[in-house]
Tab-separated table of C-alpha atoms and ligand atoms in Angstrom:
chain	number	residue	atom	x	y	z
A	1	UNK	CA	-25.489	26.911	-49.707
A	2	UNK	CA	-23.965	23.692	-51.252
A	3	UNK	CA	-20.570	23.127	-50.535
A	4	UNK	CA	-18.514	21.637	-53.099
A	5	UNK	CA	-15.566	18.948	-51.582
A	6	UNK	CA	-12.633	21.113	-53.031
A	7	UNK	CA	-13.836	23.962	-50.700
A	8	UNK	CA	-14.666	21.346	-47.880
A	9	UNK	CA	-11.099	20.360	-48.476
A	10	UNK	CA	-9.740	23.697	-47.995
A	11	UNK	CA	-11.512	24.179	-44.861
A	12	UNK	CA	-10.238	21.034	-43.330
A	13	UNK	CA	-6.582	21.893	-43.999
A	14	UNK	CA	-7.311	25.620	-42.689
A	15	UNK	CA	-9.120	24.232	-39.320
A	16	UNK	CA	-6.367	21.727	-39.000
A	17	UNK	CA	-3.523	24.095	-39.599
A	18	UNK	CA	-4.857	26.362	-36.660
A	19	UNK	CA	-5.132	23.929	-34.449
A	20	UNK	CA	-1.915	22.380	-35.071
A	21	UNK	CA	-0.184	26.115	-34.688
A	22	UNK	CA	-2.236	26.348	-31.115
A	23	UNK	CA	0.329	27.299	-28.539
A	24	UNK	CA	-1.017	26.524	-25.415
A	25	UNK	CA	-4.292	25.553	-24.032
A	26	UNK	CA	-6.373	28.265	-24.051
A	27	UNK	CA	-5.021	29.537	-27.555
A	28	UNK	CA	-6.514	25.846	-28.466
A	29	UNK	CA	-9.936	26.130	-26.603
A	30	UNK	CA	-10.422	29.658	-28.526
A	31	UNK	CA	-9.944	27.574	-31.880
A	32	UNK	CA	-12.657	24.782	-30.487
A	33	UNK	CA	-15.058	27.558	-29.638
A	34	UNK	CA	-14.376	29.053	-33.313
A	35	UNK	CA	-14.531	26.069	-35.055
A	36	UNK	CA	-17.681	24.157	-33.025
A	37	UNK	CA	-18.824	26.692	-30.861
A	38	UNK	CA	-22.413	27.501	-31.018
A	39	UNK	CA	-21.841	30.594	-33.228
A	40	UNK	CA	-18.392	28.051	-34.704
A	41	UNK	CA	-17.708	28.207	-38.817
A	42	UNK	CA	-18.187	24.142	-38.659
A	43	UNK	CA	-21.137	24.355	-36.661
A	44	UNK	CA	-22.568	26.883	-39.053
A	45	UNK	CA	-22.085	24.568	-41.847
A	46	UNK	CA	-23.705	22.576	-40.279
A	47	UNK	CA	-26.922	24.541	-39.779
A	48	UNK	CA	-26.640	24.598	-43.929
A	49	UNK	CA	-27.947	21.160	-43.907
A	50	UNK	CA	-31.739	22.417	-42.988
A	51	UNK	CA	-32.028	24.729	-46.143
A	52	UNK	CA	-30.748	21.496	-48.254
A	53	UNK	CA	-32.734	19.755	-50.588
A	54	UNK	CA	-33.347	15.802	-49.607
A	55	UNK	CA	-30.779	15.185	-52.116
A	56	UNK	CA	-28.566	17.822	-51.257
A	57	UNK	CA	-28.113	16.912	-47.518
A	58	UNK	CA	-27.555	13.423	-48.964
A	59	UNK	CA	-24.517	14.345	-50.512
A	60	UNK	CA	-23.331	17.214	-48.084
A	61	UNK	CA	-24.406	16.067	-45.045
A	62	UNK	CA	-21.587	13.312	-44.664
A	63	UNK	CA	-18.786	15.563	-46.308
A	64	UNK	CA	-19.938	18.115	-43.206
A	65	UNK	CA	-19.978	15.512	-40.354
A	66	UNK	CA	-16.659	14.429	-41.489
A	67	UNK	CA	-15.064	17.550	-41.540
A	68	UNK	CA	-16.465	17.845	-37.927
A	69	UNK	CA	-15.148	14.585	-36.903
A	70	UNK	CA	-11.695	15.623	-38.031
A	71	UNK	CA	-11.605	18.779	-36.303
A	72	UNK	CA	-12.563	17.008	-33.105
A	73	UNK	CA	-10.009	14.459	-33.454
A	74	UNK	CA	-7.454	17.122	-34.227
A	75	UNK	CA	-8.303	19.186	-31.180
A	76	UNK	CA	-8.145	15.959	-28.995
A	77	UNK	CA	-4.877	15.221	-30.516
A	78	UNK	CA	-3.540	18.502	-29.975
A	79	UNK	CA	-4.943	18.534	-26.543
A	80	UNK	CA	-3.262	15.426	-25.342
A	81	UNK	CA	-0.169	16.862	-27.171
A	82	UNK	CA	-0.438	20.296	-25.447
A	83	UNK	CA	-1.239	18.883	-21.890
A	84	UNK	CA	1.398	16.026	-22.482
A	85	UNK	CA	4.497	19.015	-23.065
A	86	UNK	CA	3.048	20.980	-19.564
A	87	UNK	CA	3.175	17.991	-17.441
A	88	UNK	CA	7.232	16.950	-18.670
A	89	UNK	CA	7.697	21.276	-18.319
A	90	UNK	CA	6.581	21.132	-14.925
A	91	UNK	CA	8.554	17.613	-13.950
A	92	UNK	CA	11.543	19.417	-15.587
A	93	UNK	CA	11.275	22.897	-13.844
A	94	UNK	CA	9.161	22.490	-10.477
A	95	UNK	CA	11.733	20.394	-7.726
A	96	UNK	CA	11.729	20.131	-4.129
A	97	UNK	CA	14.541	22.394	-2.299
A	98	UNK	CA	15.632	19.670	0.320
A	99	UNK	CA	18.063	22.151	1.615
A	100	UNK	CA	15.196	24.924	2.278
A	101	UNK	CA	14.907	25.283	5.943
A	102	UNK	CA	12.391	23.078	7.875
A	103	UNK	CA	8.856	24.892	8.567
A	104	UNK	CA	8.584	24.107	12.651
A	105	UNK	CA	5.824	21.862	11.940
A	106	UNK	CA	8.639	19.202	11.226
A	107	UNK	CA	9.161	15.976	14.013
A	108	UNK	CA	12.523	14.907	13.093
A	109	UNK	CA	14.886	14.024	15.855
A	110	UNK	CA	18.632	13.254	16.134
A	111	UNK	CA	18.668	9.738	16.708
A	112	UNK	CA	20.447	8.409	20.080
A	113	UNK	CA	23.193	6.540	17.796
A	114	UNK	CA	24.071	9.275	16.101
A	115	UNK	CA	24.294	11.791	18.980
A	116	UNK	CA	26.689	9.168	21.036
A	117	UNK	CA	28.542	9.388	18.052
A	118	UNK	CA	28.844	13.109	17.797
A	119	UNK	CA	29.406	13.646	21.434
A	120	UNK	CA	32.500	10.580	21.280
A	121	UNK	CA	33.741	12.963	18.466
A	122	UNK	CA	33.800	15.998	20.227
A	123	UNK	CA	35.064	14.266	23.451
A	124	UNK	CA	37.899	12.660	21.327
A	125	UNK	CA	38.761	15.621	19.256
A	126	UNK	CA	39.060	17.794	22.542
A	127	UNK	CA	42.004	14.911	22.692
A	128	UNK	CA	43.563	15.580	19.534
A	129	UNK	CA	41.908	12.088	17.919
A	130	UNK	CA	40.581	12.350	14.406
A	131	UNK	CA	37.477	10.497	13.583
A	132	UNK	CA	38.211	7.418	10.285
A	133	UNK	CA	36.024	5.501	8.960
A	134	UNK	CA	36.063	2.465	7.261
A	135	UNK	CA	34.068	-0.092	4.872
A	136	UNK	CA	31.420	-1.781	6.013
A	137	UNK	CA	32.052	-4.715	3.033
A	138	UNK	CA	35.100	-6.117	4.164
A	139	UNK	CA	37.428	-8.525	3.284
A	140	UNK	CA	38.657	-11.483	5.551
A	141	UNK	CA	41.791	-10.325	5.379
A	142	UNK	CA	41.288	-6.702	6.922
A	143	UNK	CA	38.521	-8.286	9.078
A	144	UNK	CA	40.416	-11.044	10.598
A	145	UNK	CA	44.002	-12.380	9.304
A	146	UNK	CA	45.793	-8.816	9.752
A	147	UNK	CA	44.214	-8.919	12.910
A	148	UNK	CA	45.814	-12.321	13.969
A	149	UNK	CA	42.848	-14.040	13.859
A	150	UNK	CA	44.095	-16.817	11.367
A	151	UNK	CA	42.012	-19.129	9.536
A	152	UNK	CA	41.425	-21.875	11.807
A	153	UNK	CA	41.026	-19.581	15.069
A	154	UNK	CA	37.606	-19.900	16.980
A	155	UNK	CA	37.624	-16.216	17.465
A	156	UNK	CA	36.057	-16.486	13.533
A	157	UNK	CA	33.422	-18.517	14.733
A	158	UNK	CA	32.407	-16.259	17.649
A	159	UNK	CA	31.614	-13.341	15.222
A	160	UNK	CA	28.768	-15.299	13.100
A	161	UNK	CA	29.867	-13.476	10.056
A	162	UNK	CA	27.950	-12.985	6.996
A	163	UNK	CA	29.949	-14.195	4.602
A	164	UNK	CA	29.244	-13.063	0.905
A	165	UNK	CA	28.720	-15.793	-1.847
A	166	UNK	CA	31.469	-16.413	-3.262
A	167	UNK	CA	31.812	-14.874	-6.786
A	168	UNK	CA	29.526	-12.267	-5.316
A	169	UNK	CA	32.274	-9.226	-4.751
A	170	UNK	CA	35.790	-9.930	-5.114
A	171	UNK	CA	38.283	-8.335	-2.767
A	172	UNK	CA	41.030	-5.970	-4.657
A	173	UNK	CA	43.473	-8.689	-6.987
A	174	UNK	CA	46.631	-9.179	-5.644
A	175	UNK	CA	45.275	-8.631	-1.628
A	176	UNK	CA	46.354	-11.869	-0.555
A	177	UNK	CA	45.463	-15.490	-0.822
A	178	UNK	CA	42.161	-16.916	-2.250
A	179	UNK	CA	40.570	-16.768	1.757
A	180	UNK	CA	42.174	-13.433	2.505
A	181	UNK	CA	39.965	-11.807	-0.832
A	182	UNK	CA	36.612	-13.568	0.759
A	183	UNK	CA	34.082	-10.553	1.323
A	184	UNK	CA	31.420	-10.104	4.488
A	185	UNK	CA	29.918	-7.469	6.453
A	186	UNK	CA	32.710	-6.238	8.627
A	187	UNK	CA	32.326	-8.228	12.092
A	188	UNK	CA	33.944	-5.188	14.420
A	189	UNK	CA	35.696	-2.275	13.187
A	190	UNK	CA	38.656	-3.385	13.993
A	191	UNK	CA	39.514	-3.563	10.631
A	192	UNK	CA	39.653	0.030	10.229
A	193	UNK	CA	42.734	-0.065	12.477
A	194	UNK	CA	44.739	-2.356	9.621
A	195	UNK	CA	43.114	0.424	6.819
A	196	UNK	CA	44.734	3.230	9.146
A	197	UNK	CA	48.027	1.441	9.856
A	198	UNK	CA	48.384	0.743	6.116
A	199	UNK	CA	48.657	4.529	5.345
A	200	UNK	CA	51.384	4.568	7.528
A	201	UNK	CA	50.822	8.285	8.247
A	202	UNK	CA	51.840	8.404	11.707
A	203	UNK	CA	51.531	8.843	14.546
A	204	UNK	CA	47.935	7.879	14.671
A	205	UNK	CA	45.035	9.103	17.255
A	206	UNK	CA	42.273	7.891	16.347
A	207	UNK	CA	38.634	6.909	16.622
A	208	UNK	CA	36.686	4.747	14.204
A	209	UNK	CA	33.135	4.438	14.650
A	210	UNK	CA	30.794	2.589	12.732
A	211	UNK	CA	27.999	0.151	11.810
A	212	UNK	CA	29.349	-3.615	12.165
A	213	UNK	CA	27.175	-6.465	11.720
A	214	UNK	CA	26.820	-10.461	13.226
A	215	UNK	CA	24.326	-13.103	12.771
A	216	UNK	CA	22.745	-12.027	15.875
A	217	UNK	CA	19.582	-11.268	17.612
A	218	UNK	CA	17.590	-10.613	20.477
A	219	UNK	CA	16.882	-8.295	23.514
A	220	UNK	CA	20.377	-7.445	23.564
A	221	UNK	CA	22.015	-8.075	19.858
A	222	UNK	CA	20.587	-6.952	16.667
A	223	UNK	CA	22.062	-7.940	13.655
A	224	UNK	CA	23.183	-4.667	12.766
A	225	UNK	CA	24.864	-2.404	15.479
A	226	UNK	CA	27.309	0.386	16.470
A	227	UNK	CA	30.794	0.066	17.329
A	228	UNK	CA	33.658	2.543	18.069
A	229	UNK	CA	37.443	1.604	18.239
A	230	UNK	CA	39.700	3.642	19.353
A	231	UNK	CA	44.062	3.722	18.115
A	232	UNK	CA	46.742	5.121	19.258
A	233	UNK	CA	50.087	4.814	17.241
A	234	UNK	CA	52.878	6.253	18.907
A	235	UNK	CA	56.577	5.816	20.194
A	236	UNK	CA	56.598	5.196	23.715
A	237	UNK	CA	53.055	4.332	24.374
A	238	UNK	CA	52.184	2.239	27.603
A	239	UNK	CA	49.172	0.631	29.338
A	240	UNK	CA	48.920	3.902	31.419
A	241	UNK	CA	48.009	5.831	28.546
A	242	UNK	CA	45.066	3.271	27.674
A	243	UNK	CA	44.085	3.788	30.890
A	244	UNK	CA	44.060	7.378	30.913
A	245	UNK	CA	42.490	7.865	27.796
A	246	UNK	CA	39.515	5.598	29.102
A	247	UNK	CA	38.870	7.220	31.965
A	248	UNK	CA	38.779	10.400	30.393
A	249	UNK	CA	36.887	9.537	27.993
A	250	UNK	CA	34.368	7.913	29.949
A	251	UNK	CA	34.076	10.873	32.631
A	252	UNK	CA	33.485	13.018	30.012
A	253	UNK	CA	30.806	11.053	28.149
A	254	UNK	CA	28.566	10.296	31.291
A	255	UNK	CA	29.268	13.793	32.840
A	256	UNK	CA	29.957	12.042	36.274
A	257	UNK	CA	33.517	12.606	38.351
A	258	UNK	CA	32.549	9.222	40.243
A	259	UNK	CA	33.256	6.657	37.412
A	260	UNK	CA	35.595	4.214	38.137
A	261	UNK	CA	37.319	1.843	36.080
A	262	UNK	CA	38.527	-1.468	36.234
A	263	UNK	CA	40.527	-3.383	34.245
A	264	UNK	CA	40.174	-7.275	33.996
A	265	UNK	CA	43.374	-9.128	31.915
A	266	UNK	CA	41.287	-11.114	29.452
A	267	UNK	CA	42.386	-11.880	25.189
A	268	UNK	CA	42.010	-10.792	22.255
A	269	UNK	CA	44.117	-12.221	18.813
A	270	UNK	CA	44.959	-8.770	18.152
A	271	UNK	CA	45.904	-7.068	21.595
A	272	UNK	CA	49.035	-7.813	24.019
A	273	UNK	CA	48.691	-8.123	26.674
A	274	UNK	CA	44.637	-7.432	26.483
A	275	UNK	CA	42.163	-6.391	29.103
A	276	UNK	CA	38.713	-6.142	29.373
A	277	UNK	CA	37.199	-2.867	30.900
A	278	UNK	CA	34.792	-2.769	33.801
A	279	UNK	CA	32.913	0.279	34.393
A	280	UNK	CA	31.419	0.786	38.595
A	281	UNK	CA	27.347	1.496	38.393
A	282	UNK	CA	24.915	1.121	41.552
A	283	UNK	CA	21.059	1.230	41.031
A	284	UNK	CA	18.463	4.047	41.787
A	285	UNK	CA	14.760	3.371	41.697
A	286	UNK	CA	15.516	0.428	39.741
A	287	UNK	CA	17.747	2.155	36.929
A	288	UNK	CA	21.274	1.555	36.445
A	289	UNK	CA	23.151	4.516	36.969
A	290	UNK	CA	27.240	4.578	36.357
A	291	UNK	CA	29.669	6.150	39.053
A	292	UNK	CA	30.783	4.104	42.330
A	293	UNK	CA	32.243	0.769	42.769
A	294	UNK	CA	29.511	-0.845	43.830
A	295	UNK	CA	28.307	-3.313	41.098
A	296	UNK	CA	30.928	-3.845	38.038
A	297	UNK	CA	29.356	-4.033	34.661
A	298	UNK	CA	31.740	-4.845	31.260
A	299	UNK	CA	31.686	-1.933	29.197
A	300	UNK	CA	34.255	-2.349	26.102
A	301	UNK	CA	37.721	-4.605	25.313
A	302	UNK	CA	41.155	-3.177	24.690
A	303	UNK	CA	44.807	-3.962	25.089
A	304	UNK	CA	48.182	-2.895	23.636
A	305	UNK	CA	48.187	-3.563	19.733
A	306	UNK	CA	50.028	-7.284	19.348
A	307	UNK	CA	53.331	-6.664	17.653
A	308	UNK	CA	52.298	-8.773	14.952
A	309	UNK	CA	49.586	-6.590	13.998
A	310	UNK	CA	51.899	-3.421	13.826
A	311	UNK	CA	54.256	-5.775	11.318
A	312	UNK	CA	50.765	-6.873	9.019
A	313	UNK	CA	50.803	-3.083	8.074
A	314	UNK	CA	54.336	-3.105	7.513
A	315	UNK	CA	55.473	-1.143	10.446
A	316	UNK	CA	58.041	-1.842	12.374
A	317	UNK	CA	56.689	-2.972	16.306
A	318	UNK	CA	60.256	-2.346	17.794
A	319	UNK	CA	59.653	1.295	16.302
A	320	UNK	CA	55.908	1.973	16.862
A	321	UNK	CA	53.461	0.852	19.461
A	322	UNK	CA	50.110	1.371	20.509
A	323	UNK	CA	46.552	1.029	22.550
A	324	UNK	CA	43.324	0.176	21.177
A	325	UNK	CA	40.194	-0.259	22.255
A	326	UNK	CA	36.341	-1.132	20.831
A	327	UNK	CA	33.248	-0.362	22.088
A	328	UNK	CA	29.497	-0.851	21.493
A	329	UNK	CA	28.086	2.416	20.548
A	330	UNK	CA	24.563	1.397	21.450
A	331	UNK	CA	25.481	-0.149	24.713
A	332	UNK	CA	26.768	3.399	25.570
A	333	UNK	CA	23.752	5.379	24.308
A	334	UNK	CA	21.426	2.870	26.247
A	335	UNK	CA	23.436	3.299	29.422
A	336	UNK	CA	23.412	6.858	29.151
A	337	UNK	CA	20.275	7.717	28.098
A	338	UNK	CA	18.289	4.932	29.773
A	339	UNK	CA	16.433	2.943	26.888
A	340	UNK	CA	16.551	-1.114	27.683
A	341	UNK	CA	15.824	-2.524	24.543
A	342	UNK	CA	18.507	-2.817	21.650
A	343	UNK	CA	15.838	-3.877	19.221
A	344	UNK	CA	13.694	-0.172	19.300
A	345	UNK	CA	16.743	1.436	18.321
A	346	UNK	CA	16.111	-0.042	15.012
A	347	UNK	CA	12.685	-0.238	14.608
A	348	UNK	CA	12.049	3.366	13.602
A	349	UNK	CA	9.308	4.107	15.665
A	350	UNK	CA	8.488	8.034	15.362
A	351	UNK	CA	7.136	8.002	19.361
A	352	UNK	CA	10.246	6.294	20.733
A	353	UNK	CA	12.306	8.858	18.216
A	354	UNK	CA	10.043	11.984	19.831
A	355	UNK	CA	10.976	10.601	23.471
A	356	UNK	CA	14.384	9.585	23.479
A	357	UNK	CA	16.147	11.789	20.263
A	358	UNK	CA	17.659	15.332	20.517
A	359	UNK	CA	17.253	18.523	19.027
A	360	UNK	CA	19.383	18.815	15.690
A	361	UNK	CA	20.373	22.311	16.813
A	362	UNK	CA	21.901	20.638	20.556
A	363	UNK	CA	25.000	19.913	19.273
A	364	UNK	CA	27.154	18.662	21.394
A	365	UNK	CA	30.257	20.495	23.148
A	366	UNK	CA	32.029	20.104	25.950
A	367	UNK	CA	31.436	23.593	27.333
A	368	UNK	CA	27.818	22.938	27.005
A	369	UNK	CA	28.069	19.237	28.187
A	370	UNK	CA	28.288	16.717	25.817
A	371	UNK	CA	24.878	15.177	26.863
A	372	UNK	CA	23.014	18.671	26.714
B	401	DAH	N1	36.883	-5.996	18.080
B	401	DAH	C1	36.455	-6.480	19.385
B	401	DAH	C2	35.022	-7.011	19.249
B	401	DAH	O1	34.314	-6.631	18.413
B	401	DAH	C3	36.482	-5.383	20.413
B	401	DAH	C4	37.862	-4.942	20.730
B	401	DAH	C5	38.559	-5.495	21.772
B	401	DAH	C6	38.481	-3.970	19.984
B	401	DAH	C7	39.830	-5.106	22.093
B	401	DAH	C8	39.794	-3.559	20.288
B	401	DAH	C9	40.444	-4.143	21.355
B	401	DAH	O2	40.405	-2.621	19.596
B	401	DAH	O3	41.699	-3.750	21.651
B	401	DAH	O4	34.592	-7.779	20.024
């Protein structure tokens, strides 16, 4: 049963043209088994070569393996083509819910940061503060000249700021001088204050918290920490109503009616007069616990906002006055929640996580107690 190459031909586009039109991979492996199964038209041709003469097989024996070899390649090709289109289906159409709701094997925790910083907003909303934030890029003029810290003040030294390169990010055209445009990683957020004041939507109650960042680092400073401030823009305002606000604040956040508060004069560029705040503690089996006037431990700075600080933002300081205060968000969670070392706050460690975070569904209220 000679084959003659038009018919060979003819057979090759046939074979080709069905496995081209295969739609998906098993429409494709019922061609292969057609075409070189053991019962397959080419592997029946193949069989032909036996009855050929010497001669014959000479001549029809390549033509045959040839027309095998292209089927083969054309069912690899197709193949590859076939599996190639179900793997960029499945990328396209099979995605990961991130919203579906944990299965209970999940270990995530609320870290302590966070939770001080939802249980300051719920103490300071109860208040009638809003929470602001600000960003954590700065520029020198938000950070420190509206602040009163000038140029040549050593109060910029004491921060250790990270200072971008120059040319790196530009602050906003037209913010000020050359220096005042110089960009770092906000120092305090104290600058969110001067972002606040600027909107001039007053009066203002506020509290800022945030990350802030120095060129600092060991048991007690990491370069990267937590700060809240704390603004009050108002006609009228006195030191009494700093000192209020503190000692509410602070009763509230560490659940005790025994804290006790005192307040030290000290400076800051931006406060007037400023004071630092001392917070009473005693020790129990060798743990620092707040309430009493024991021992005094520093717990945050504040003052009345300098008058030169209102004018920066364009308000008028005969008109508008104010309190501020900042605080170290970590330094609170530690004192709270007894952890004594900054650093593992950082280090994401999923046992110190397990032992010291929260629940995401203990959020915090007052009625419940903000530590709960
Ligand atoms: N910004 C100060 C710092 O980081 C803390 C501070 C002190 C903030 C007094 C204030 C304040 O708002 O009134 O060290």
């Amino acid at each position: 049963m000679a084959s003659d190459t038009h018919q060979l031909d003819t057979l090759r586009g046939e074979w080709l043209g069905r496995i081209g039109a295969a739609a998906d991979l098993p429409a494709l492996e019922t061609e292969r088994v057609a075409a070189l199964g053991k019962q397959g038209a080419v592997t029946q041709l193949l069989k032909t070569l036996g009855a050929m003469t010497p001669e014959q097989r000479q001549t029809e024996g390549p033509r045959i393996h040839a027309l095998r070899e292209a089927v083969t390649e054309a069912l690899a090709a197709r193949k590859a083509a076939l599996e190639a289109a179900e793997l960029d289906r499945r990328l396209a159409t099979e995605t990961l819910d991130m919203t579906l709701p944990v299965d209970t094997g999940a270990q995530g925790t609320i870290h302590p940061v966070s939770q001080v910083m939802d249980e300051l907003a719920e103490i300071f909303s109860d208040l009638g503060f809003s929470v602001a934030t600000g960003p954590e890029i700065e520029d020198d003029w938000h950070n420190f000249t509206a602040l009163n810290i000038p140029e040549s003040h050593p109060a910029r030294a004491m921060h250790d700021t990270f200072y971008f390169e120059q040319g790196e990010t530009a602050g906003p055209a037209g913010a000020g001088a050359e220096g005042d445009r110089r960009m770092l990683l906000r120092t305090h957020t104290s600058p969110v204050q001067i972002r606040l004041m600027q909107r001039q939507e007053l009066p203002i109650y506020a509290i800022m918290p945030g990350r802030t960042y120095r060129s600092d680092s060991d048991a007690t400073h990491t370069p990267m920490f937590h700060q809240v401030e704390g603004l009050v823009i108002d006609r009228g305002i006195t030191l009494g109503h700093l000192k209020w606000t503190l000692e509410t604040f602070l009763t509230a956040f560490f659940e005790r009616d025994d804290i006790v508060l005192r307040m030290r004069p000290s400076y800051f560029p931006f406060t007037e007069p400023s004071a630092e705040v001392d917070v009473g503690y005693h020790m129990e089996k060798g743990r620092r616990v707040l309430g009493g006037t024991e021992k005094w431990m520093e717990l945050l700075g504040s003052g009345m906002v300098h008058p030169k600080v209102i004018a920066n933002c364009g308000l008028d300081p005969d008109e508008w006055q104010g309190f501020a205060f900042g605080c170290g968000i970590d330094r609170l969670a530690m004192l709270k929640y007894g952890m004594d070392d900054l650093r593992a706050f950082f280090d994401g460690d999923i046992r110190w996580l397990r032992h010291y975070g929260f629940s995401a569904l203990d959020v915090p209220t007052l009625s419940g107690g903000v530590g709960a």
